Amino acid sequence: MRRVRVDADRELCIASGHCARLLPELFEQSEDSGAVVVVHAQVDSADAALRTRLAEVRESCPVAAIDFAEVGEKRRTEA
């Protein structure tokens, strides 16, 4: 089974909460700082609906702190 790796840059995060509201299955907010917490770092890449929602979360993050890629592929932010 192919997997998607979900990443969040906690240092870049401004605790807007978009990710946790839009996709609570994968994201929470730290009770201390409000920063993003990835609940599941890898998910099934065959789940097209989940991938679509994950892309929406990535695009809605005001500081681009959320990213994902197939396991073994480079993330969008890697050169």
GROMACS .gro file of N, CA and C in nm, residues 7-9 12-19 22 27 36 54-67 76:
model
   87
    7ASP      N    1   0.329   1.644   0.681
    7ASP     CA    2   0.425   1.723   0.756
    7ASP      C    3   0.364   1.857   0.798
    8ALA      N    4   0.410   1.907   0.911
    8ALA     CA    5   0.370   2.039   0.957
    8ALA      C    6   0.490   2.106   1.022
    9ASP      N    7   0.516   2.228   0.983
    9ASP     CA    8   0.627   2.305   1.038
    9ASP      C    9   0.576   2.381   1.160
   12LEU      N   10   0.690   2.747   1.199
   12LEU     CA   11   0.625   2.840   1.107
   12LEU      C   12   0.479   2.865   1.145
   13CYS      N   13   0.417   2.768   1.207
   13CYS     CA   14   0.275   2.772   1.243
   13CYS      C   15   0.243   2.895   1.329
   14ILE      N   16   0.131   2.961   1.296
   14ILE     CA   17   0.085   3.076   1.374
   14ILE      C   18  -0.042   3.042   1.453
   15ALA      N   19  -0.076   2.914   1.461
   15ALA     CA   20  -0.189   2.865   1.542
   15ALA      C   21  -0.323   2.919   1.496
   16SER      N   22  -0.343   2.930   1.365
   16SER     CA   23  -0.472   2.977   1.314
   16SER      C   24  -0.582   2.872   1.333
   17GLY      N   25  -0.544   2.745   1.335
   17GLY     CA   26  -0.640   2.638   1.358
   17GLY      C   27  -0.713   2.587   1.236
   18HIS      N   28  -0.682   2.641   1.118
   18HIS     CA   29  -0.750   2.596   0.996
   18HIS      C   30  -0.736   2.445   0.978
   19CYS      N   31  -0.616   2.394   0.996
   19CYS     CA   32  -0.591   2.252   0.973
   19CYS      C   33  -0.674   2.165   1.067
   22LEU      N   34  -1.050   2.188   0.966
   22LEU     CA   35  -1.083   2.127   0.837
   22LEU      C   36  -1.057   1.977   0.831
   27PHE      N   37  -0.510   1.646   1.220
   27PHE     CA   38  -0.446   1.758   1.287
   27PHE      C   39  -0.517   1.797   1.416
   36VAL      N   40   0.019   2.357   1.546
   36VAL     CA   41  -0.031   2.234   1.484
   36VAL      C   42   0.038   2.111   1.540
   54LEU      N   43  -0.678   1.706   0.228
   54LEU     CA   44  -0.543   1.743   0.272
   54LEU      C   45  -0.487   1.855   0.185
   55ALA      N   46  -0.512   1.849   0.056
   55ALA     CA   47  -0.468   1.956  -0.034
   55ALA      C   48  -0.538   2.087   0.001
   56GLU      N   49  -0.667   2.081   0.037
   56GLU     CA   50  -0.739   2.201   0.078
   56GLU      C   51  -0.680   2.260   0.205
   57VAL      N   52  -0.644   2.174   0.299
   57VAL     CA   53  -0.582   2.222   0.423
   57VAL      C   54  -0.448   2.289   0.392
   58ARG      N   55  -0.368   2.224   0.308
   58ARG     CA   56  -0.237   2.281   0.272
   58ARG      C   57  -0.255   2.419   0.210
   59GLU      N   58  -0.351   2.434   0.121
   59GLU     CA   59  -0.372   2.562   0.053
   59GLU      C   60  -0.433   2.667   0.144
   60SER      N   61  -0.507   2.626   0.246
   60SER     CA   62  -0.572   2.724   0.333
   60SER      C   63  -0.483   2.772   0.447
   61CYS      N   64  -0.371   2.705   0.470
   61CYS     CA   65  -0.281   2.747   0.578
   61CYS      C   66  -0.221   2.884   0.544
   62PRO      N   67  -0.242   2.983   0.629
   62PRO     CA   68  -0.196   3.119   0.597
   62PRO      C   69  -0.045   3.135   0.591
   63VAL      N   70   0.030   3.040   0.646
   63VAL     CA   71   0.176   3.051   0.643
   63VAL      C   72   0.243   2.932   0.574
   64ALA      N   73   0.164   2.851   0.504
   64ALA     CA   74   0.215   2.733   0.431
   64ALA      C   75   0.295   2.639   0.520
   65ALA      N   76   0.242   2.612   0.638
   65ALA     CA   77   0.312   2.524   0.732
   65ALA      C   78   0.277   2.376   0.711
   66ILE      N   79   0.179   2.347   0.627
   66ILE     CA   80   0.133   2.210   0.604
   66ILE      C   81   0.180   2.164   0.467
   67ASP      N   82   0.229   2.040   0.462
   67ASP     CA   83   0.269   1.982   0.334
   67ASP      C   84   0.249   1.831   0.341
   76ARG      N   85   0.693   1.935  -0.135
   76ARG     CA   86   0.679   2.052  -0.220
   76ARG      C   87   0.781   2.159  -0.186
   0.00000   0.00000   0.00000
